[in-house]
PDB file of C-alpha atoms in Angstrom:
ATOM      1  CA  MET O 135     -45.288  47.630 -39.624  1.00  0.00           C
ATOM      2  CA  SER O 136     -46.211  50.612 -37.477  1.00  0.00           C
ATOM      3  CA  ASP O 137     -49.824  51.690 -36.923  1.00  0.00           C
ATOM      4  CA  THR O 138     -48.798  55.039 -38.411  1.00  0.00           C
ATOM      5  CA  THR O 139     -47.407  53.578 -41.651  1.00  0.00           C
ATOM      6  CA  THR O 140     -48.896  55.403 -44.621  1.00  0.00           C
ATOM      7  CA  PRO O 141     -49.887  53.696 -47.881  1.00  0.00           C
ATOM      8  CA  ALA O 142     -46.985  55.455 -49.613  1.00  0.00           C
ATOM      9  CA  GLN O 143     -44.501  54.108 -47.065  1.00  0.00           C
ATOM     10  CA  PHE O 144     -45.976  50.617 -47.111  1.00  0.00           C
ATOM     11  CA  TRP O 145     -45.945  50.201 -50.885  1.00  0.00           C
ATOM     12  CA  GLU O 146     -42.544  51.795 -51.382  1.00  0.00           C
ATOM     13  CA  GLU O 147     -41.087  49.446 -48.777  1.00  0.00           C
ATOM     14  CA  ARG O 148     -42.761  46.471 -50.436  1.00  0.00           C
ATOM     15  CA  TYR O 149     -41.365  47.272 -53.873  1.00  0.00           C
ATOM     16  CA  ALA O 150     -37.953  48.341 -52.604  1.00  0.00           C
ATOM     17  CA  GLY O 151     -37.688  45.163 -50.542  1.00  0.00           C
ATOM     18  CA  ALA O 152     -37.823  42.828 -53.549  1.00  0.00           C
ATOM     19  CA  ASP O 153     -36.116  42.667 -56.915  1.00  0.00           C
ATOM     20  CA  LYS O 154     -39.491  42.185 -58.594  1.00  0.00           C
ATOM     21  CA  VAL O 155     -43.026  42.012 -57.205  1.00  0.00           C
ATOM     22  CA  TRP O 156     -45.186  41.196 -60.257  1.00  0.00           C
ATOM     23  CA  SER O 157     -44.729  39.019 -63.340  1.00  0.00           C
ATOM     24  CA  GLY O 158     -44.494  41.864 -65.847  1.00  0.00           C
ATOM     25  CA  ARG O 159     -47.148  40.191 -68.006  1.00  0.00           C
ATOM     26  CA  VAL O 160     -50.323  42.008 -69.024  1.00  0.00           C
ATOM     27  CA  ASN O 161     -53.537  41.103 -67.205  1.00  0.00           C
ATOM     28  CA  GLN O 162     -55.501  38.975 -69.651  1.00  0.00           C
ATOM     29  CA  VAL O 163     -58.745  40.893 -69.173  1.00  0.00           C
ATOM     30  CA  VAL O 164     -56.951  44.145 -69.987  1.00  0.00           C
ATOM     31  CA  ALA O 165     -55.562  42.563 -73.146  1.00  0.00           C
ATOM     32  CA  ASP O 166     -58.986  41.230 -74.147  1.00  0.00           C
ATOM     33  CA  VAL O 167     -60.719  44.584 -73.641  1.00  0.00           C
ATOM     34  CA  ALA O 168     -57.998  46.570 -75.432  1.00  0.00           C
ATOM     35  CA  ALA O 169     -58.016  44.143 -78.363  1.00  0.00           C
ATOM     36  CA  GLU O 170     -61.607  45.121 -79.162  1.00  0.00           C
ATOM     37  CA  LEU O 171     -60.756  48.843 -79.352  1.00  0.00           C
ATOM     38  CA  PRO O 172     -58.749  50.952 -81.770  1.00  0.00           C
ATOM     39  CA  PRO O 173     -55.576  52.145 -80.013  1.00  0.00           C
ATOM     40  CA  GLY O 174     -56.064  55.556 -78.462  1.00  0.00           C
ATOM     41  CA  ARG O 175     -55.163  57.161 -75.157  1.00  0.00           C
ATOM     42  CA  ALA O 176     -55.051  54.920 -72.066  1.00  0.00           C
ATOM     43  CA  LEU O 177     -54.647  55.550 -68.334  1.00  0.00           C
ATOM     44  CA  ASP O 178     -53.460  52.808 -65.960  1.00  0.00           C
ATOM     45  CA  LEU O 179     -54.297  53.625 -62.332  1.00  0.00           C
ATOM     46  CA  GLY O 180     -52.042  51.770 -59.907  1.00  0.00           C
ATOM     47  CA  CYS O 181     -49.706  50.688 -62.705  1.00  0.00           C
ATOM     48  CA  GLY O 182     -47.201  48.951 -60.411  1.00  0.00           C
ATOM     49  CA  GLU O 183     -44.096  47.889 -62.320  1.00  0.00           C
ATOM     50  CA  GLY O 184     -45.774  48.691 -65.622  1.00  0.00           C
ATOM     51  CA  GLY O 185     -46.844  45.319 -67.023  1.00  0.00           C
ATOM     52  CA  ASP O 186     -50.183  46.522 -68.410  1.00  0.00           C
ATOM     53  CA  ALA O 187     -48.941  49.989 -69.368  1.00  0.00           C
ATOM     54  CA  VAL O 188     -45.957  48.691 -71.324  1.00  0.00           C
ATOM     55  CA  TRP O 189     -48.105  46.107 -73.116  1.00  0.00           C
ATOM     56  CA  LEU O 190     -50.680  48.729 -74.107  1.00  0.00           C
ATOM     57  CA  ALA O 191     -47.988  51.051 -75.410  1.00  0.00           C
ATOM     58  CA  ARG O 192     -46.528  48.226 -77.485  1.00  0.00           C
ATOM     59  CA  GLN O 193     -49.964  47.731 -79.045  1.00  0.00           C
ATOM     60  CA  GLY O 194     -50.004  51.349 -80.227  1.00  0.00           C
ATOM     61  CA  TRP O 195     -51.759  53.062 -77.315  1.00  0.00           C
ATOM     62  CA  THR O 196     -50.507  56.343 -75.863  1.00  0.00           C
ATOM     63  CA  VAL O 197     -50.364  55.492 -72.172  1.00  0.00           C
ATOM     64  CA  THR O 198     -50.137  57.251 -68.832  1.00  0.00           C
ATOM     65  CA  GLY O 199     -49.490  55.104 -65.777  1.00  0.00           C
ATOM     66  CA  VAL O 200     -49.690  56.274 -62.173  1.00  0.00           C
ATOM     67  CA  ASP O 201     -48.480  54.488 -59.051  1.00  0.00           C
ATOM     68  CA  LEU O 202     -47.774  55.387 -55.451  1.00  0.00           C
ATOM     69  CA  SER O 203     -44.304  53.809 -55.371  1.00  0.00           C
ATOM     70  CA  PRO O 204     -41.325  55.571 -56.997  1.00  0.00           C
ATOM     71  CA  THR O 205     -39.486  52.242 -57.094  1.00  0.00           C
ATOM     72  CA  ALA O 206     -42.337  50.582 -58.998  1.00  0.00           C
ATOM     73  CA  VAL O 207     -42.475  53.489 -61.445  1.00  0.00           C
ATOM     74  CA  ALA O 208     -38.702  53.331 -61.982  1.00  0.00           C
ATOM     75  CA  ARG O 209     -39.001  49.653 -62.857  1.00  0.00           C
ATOM     76  CA  GLY O 210     -41.823  50.436 -65.258  1.00  0.00           C
ATOM     77  CA  ARG O 211     -39.675  53.066 -66.942  1.00  0.00           C
ATOM     78  CA  ALA O 212     -36.845  50.541 -67.238  1.00  0.00           C
ATOM     79  CA  ALA O 213     -39.231  48.054 -68.841  1.00  0.00           C
ATOM     80  CA  ALA O 214     -40.411  50.752 -71.256  1.00  0.00           C
ATOM     81  CA  SER O 215     -36.803  51.549 -72.169  1.00  0.00           C
ATOM     82  CA  ALA O 216     -36.049  47.863 -72.714  1.00  0.00           C
ATOM     83  CA  ALA O 217     -39.068  47.710 -75.030  1.00  0.00           C
ATOM     84  CA  CYS O 218     -37.706  50.739 -76.942  1.00  0.00           C
ATOM     85  CA  LEU O 219     -40.848  52.771 -76.253  1.00  0.00           C
ATOM     86  CA  ALA O 220     -40.604  56.501 -76.904  1.00  0.00           C
ATOM     87  CA  PRO O 221     -41.363  58.813 -73.938  1.00  0.00           C
ATOM     88  CA  GLU O 222     -44.340  60.258 -75.805  1.00  0.00           C
ATOM     89  CA  ARG O 223     -45.782  56.735 -76.088  1.00  0.00           C
ATOM     90  CA  LEU O 224     -45.618  55.903 -72.378  1.00  0.00           C
ATOM     91  CA  GLU O 225     -45.517  58.280 -69.410  1.00  0.00           C
ATOM     92  CA  LEU O 226     -45.210  56.803 -65.916  1.00  0.00           C
ATOM     93  CA  LEU O 227     -45.788  58.989 -62.856  1.00  0.00           C
ATOM     94  CA  ALA O 228     -45.196  58.470 -59.145  1.00  0.00           C
ATOM     95  CA  ALA O 229     -48.209  60.059 -57.449  1.00  0.00           C
ATOM     96  CA  ASP O 230     -50.876  59.387 -54.838  1.00  0.00           C
ATOM     97  CA  LEU O 231     -54.156  58.429 -56.510  1.00  0.00           C
ATOM     98  CA  ALA O 232     -55.985  59.678 -53.429  1.00  0.00           C
ATOM     99  CA  THR O 233     -55.316  63.195 -54.701  1.00  0.00           C
ATOM    100  CA  TRP O 234     -53.964  62.867 -58.256  1.00  0.00           C
ATOM    101  CA  THR O 235     -56.094  64.246 -61.054  1.00  0.00           C
ATOM    102  CA  THR O 236     -55.732  65.290 -64.683  1.00  0.00           C
ATOM    103  CA  GLU O 237     -57.528  67.378 -67.287  1.00  0.00           C
ATOM    104  CA  ARG O 238     -56.849  64.754 -69.958  1.00  0.00           C
ATOM    105  CA  ARG O 239     -59.562  62.356 -71.065  1.00  0.00           C
ATOM    106  CA  TYR O 240     -58.818  58.773 -72.047  1.00  0.00           C
ATOM    107  CA  ASP O 241     -60.332  56.159 -74.331  1.00  0.00           C
ATOM    108  CA  LEU O 242     -59.465  53.407 -71.856  1.00  0.00           C
ATOM    109  CA  VAL O 243     -58.995  53.770 -68.109  1.00  0.00           C
ATOM    110  CA  THR O 244     -57.940  50.701 -66.128  1.00  0.00           C
ATOM    111  CA  ALA O 245     -57.684  50.006 -62.413  1.00  0.00           C
ATOM    112  CA  SER O 246     -56.355  46.466 -62.109  1.00  0.00           C
ATOM    113  CA  PHE O 247     -56.261  44.974 -58.608  1.00  0.00           C
ATOM    114  CA  LEU O 248     -56.118  48.417 -57.028  1.00  0.00           C
ATOM    115  CA  GLN O 249     -56.370  46.999 -53.521  1.00  0.00           C
ATOM    116  CA  SER O 250     -54.231  47.611 -50.478  1.00  0.00           C
ATOM    117  CA  TRP O 251     -53.955  45.696 -47.248  1.00  0.00           C
ATOM    118  CA  PRO O 252     -53.099  45.884 -44.425  1.00  0.00           C
ATOM    119  CA  VAL O 253     -52.831  49.650 -45.125  1.00  0.00           C
ATOM    120  CA  GLU O 254     -56.036  51.004 -46.637  1.00  0.00           C
ATOM    121  CA  ILE O 255     -56.402  53.471 -49.490  1.00  0.00           C
ATOM    122  CA  PRO O 256     -59.551  55.490 -50.335  1.00  0.00           C
ATOM    123  CA  ARG O 257     -60.368  53.028 -53.100  1.00  0.00           C
ATOM    124  CA  ALA O 258     -64.007  53.975 -53.666  1.00  0.00           C
ATOM    125  CA  ASP O 259     -63.073  57.650 -53.991  1.00  0.00           C
ATOM    126  CA  ILE O 260     -60.316  56.792 -56.469  1.00  0.00           C
ATOM    127  CA  LEU O 261     -62.668  54.695 -58.600  1.00  0.00           C
ATOM    128  CA  ARG O 262     -65.322  57.410 -58.526  1.00  0.00           C
ATOM    129  CA  ARG O 263     -62.781  59.996 -59.683  1.00  0.00           C
ATOM    130  CA  ALA O 264     -61.627  57.602 -62.403  1.00  0.00           C
ATOM    131  CA  THR O 265     -64.990  57.998 -64.137  1.00  0.00           C
ATOM    132  CA  THR O 266     -64.171  61.664 -64.761  1.00  0.00           C
ATOM    133  CA  PHE O 267     -61.052  60.683 -66.737  1.00  0.00           C
ATOM    134  CA  VAL O 268     -62.991  58.716 -69.366  1.00  0.00           C
ATOM    135  CA  ALA O 269     -63.655  60.360 -72.731  1.00  0.00           C
ATOM    136  CA  PRO O 270     -67.091  60.024 -74.378  1.00  0.00           C
ATOM    137  CA  GLY O 271     -67.169  56.598 -76.015  1.00  0.00           C
ATOM    138  CA  GLY O 272     -64.330  55.403 -73.749  1.00  0.00           C
ATOM    139  CA  ARG O 273     -64.220  52.466 -71.357  1.00  0.00           C
ATOM    140  CA  LEU O 274     -63.426  52.116 -67.675  1.00  0.00           C
ATOM    141  CA  LEU O 275     -62.231  48.669 -66.565  1.00  0.00           C
ATOM    142  CA  VAL O 276     -62.031  47.770 -62.868  1.00  0.00           C
ATOM    143  CA  LEU O 277     -60.466  44.426 -61.961  1.00  0.00           C
ATOM    144  CA  ALA O 278     -60.324  43.253 -58.365  1.00  0.00           C
ATOM    145  CA  HIS O 279     -59.623  40.251 -56.214  1.00  0.00           C
ATOM    146  CA  ALA O 280     -63.127  39.111 -55.259  1.00  0.00           C
ATOM    147  CA  ALA O 281     -61.844  36.608 -52.687  1.00  0.00           C
ATOM    148  CA  PRO O 282     -58.563  35.590 -51.057  1.00  0.00           C
ATOM    149  CA  PRO O 283     -56.365  33.178 -53.026  1.00  0.00           C
ATOM    150  CA  SER O 284     -57.572  29.589 -52.773  1.00  0.00           C
ATOM    151  CA  TRP O 285     -54.375  28.626 -50.954  1.00  0.00           C
ATOM    152  CA  ALA O 286     -54.617  31.378 -48.338  1.00  0.00           C
ATOM    153  CA  PRO O 287     -55.933  30.599 -44.846  1.00  0.00           C
ATOM    154  CA  PRO O 288     -58.861  32.822 -43.786  1.00  0.00           C
ATOM    155  CA  GLU O 289     -56.785  34.469 -41.073  1.00  0.00           C
ATOM    156  CA  MET O 290     -54.358  35.781 -43.711  1.00  0.00           C
ATOM    157  CA  VAL O 291     -56.581  38.762 -44.513  1.00  0.00           C
ATOM    158  CA  PRO O 292     -59.173  38.751 -41.730  1.00  0.00           C
ATOM    159  CA  ASP O 293     -60.387  42.343 -42.049  1.00  0.00           C
ATOM    160  CA  HIS O 294     -59.917  43.033 -45.739  1.00  0.00           C
ATOM    161  CA  PRO O 295     -63.152  43.605 -47.690  1.00  0.00           C
ATOM    162  CA  PHE O 296     -62.955  41.851 -51.032  1.00  0.00           C
ATOM    163  CA  PRO O 297     -65.143  43.793 -53.458  1.00  0.00           C
ATOM    164  CA  GLY O 298     -67.583  42.105 -55.745  1.00  0.00           C
ATOM    165  CA  PRO O 299     -68.745  43.514 -59.057  1.00  0.00           C
ATOM    166  CA  GLU O 300     -71.929  44.877 -57.501  1.00  0.00           C
ATOM    167  CA  GLY O 301     -69.943  46.818 -54.912  1.00  0.00           C
ATOM    168  CA  ASP O 302     -67.476  48.223 -57.406  1.00  0.00           C
ATOM    169  CA  LEU O 303     -70.252  49.181 -59.797  1.00  0.00           C
ATOM    170  CA  ALA O 304     -72.053  50.972 -56.977  1.00  0.00           C
ATOM    171  CA  ALA O 305     -68.838  52.776 -55.996  1.00  0.00           C
ATOM    172  CA  LEU O 306     -68.662  54.348 -59.453  1.00  0.00           C
ATOM    173  CA  THR O 307     -72.031  56.110 -58.920  1.00  0.00           C
ATOM    174  CA  LEU O 308     -72.736  56.166 -62.654  1.00  0.00           C
ATOM    175  CA  ASP O 309     -75.521  58.244 -64.149  1.00  0.00           C
ATOM    176  CA  ASP O 310     -77.593  57.329 -67.208  1.00  0.00           C
ATOM    177  CA  GLY O 311     -74.801  58.506 -69.496  1.00  0.00           C
ATOM    178  CA  TRP O 312     -73.055  55.158 -69.056  1.00  0.00           C
ATOM    179  CA  THR O 313     -73.602  51.599 -70.290  1.00  0.00           C
ATOM    180  CA  VAL O 314     -72.555  48.605 -68.190  1.00  0.00           C
ATOM    181  CA  LEU O 315     -70.806  46.123 -70.487  1.00  0.00           C
ATOM    182  CA  ALA O 316     -69.787  43.610 -67.809  1.00  0.00           C
ATOM    183  CA  ALA O 317     -70.238  43.226 -64.059  1.00  0.00           C
ATOM    184  CA  GLU O 318     -69.326  39.682 -63.053  1.00  0.00           C
ATOM    185  CA  THR O 319     -66.926  37.390 -61.243  1.00  0.00           C
ATOM    186  CA  ARG O 320     -64.591  35.140 -63.193  1.00  0.00           C
ATOM    187  CA  GLU O 321     -62.431  32.233 -62.108  1.00  0.00           C
ATOM    188  CA  ARG O 322     -58.783  32.336 -63.157  1.00  0.00           C
ATOM    189  CA  ALA O 323     -56.432  29.372 -63.085  1.00  0.00           C
ATOM    190  CA  THR O 324     -53.040  30.032 -61.558  1.00  0.00           C
ATOM    191  CA  THR O 325     -50.258  28.327 -59.622  1.00  0.00           C
ATOM    192  CA  SER O 326     -49.913  28.575 -55.858  1.00  0.00           C
ATOM    193  CA  PRO O 327     -46.624  29.569 -54.214  1.00  0.00           C
ATOM    194  CA  ASP O 328     -45.843  25.873 -53.654  1.00  0.00           C
ATOM    195  CA  GLY O 329     -46.346  25.083 -57.341  1.00  0.00           C
ATOM    196  CA  GLU O 330     -49.777  23.489 -57.107  1.00  0.00           C
ATOM    197  CA  PRO O 331     -52.684  24.333 -59.462  1.00  0.00           C
ATOM    198  CA  ALA O 332     -54.930  26.939 -57.853  1.00  0.00           C
ATOM    199  CA  THR O 333     -57.862  29.213 -58.588  1.00  0.00           C
ATOM    200  CA  LEU O 334     -58.399  32.936 -58.167  1.00  0.00           C
ATOM    201  CA  LEU O 335     -61.754  34.690 -58.234  1.00  0.00           C
ATOM    202  CA  ASP O 336     -61.717  38.067 -59.980  1.00  0.00           C
ATOM    203  CA  SER O 337     -64.334  40.806 -60.057  1.00  0.00           C
ATOM    204  CA  VAL O 338     -64.666  42.387 -63.517  1.00  0.00           C
ATOM    205  CA  VAL O 339     -66.516  45.653 -64.126  1.00  0.00           C
ATOM    206  CA  LEU O 340     -66.412  47.219 -67.585  1.00  0.00           C
ATOM    207  CA  VAL O 341     -68.447  50.333 -68.394  1.00  0.00           C
ATOM    208  CA  ARG O 342     -68.650  52.679 -71.369  1.00  0.00           C
ATOM    209  CA  ARG O 343     -69.184  56.423 -71.214  1.00  0.00           C
ATOM    210  CA  ASP O 344     -71.826  57.254 -73.808  1.00  0.00           C
ATOM    211  CA  ARG O 345     -71.709  61.020 -73.461  1.00  0.00           C
TER     212      ARG O 345
END
């Protein structure tokens, strides 16, 4: 990778270089949060290959998903077609979240594992802008890797800052028109690349816009 590689180039090359990058399954925290809400309008920031966005649409949400990689978005659209979702139910866009914005307001905005290394993105700015997309009464959910995978050697990601819930909550710069519903780390059982049981540590921040 060149020192001049942009995030758009890096992520497009990563997706284009593999048949499939993610599992296609919904993140469990997203499913848990959405299950407590009546289906409305949802926005998935960094939607990848569309696992969360497709699941939300199948639950009756009207969903917009945005990702930097055209290849990832194309795979999400293929998954939506395979699920027989109407275009008005799920819209997936290839765009740079560093500059992307919308006049729409959403009942649920998610940013699940919106992290990028070794090529950085302006993550704090993106999360701060995400608060402006939330409708009154809506939720913003930020999920993040709070630590490297348990199987990864420390030198694997030596310079990457893993956010904790306190850092992500601070990045949102919320005023008193918001309520913090969760700001915590959670352990998640998984399987390592060699098939062994492993643990991941996730940061979970869930806030509600009250006005």
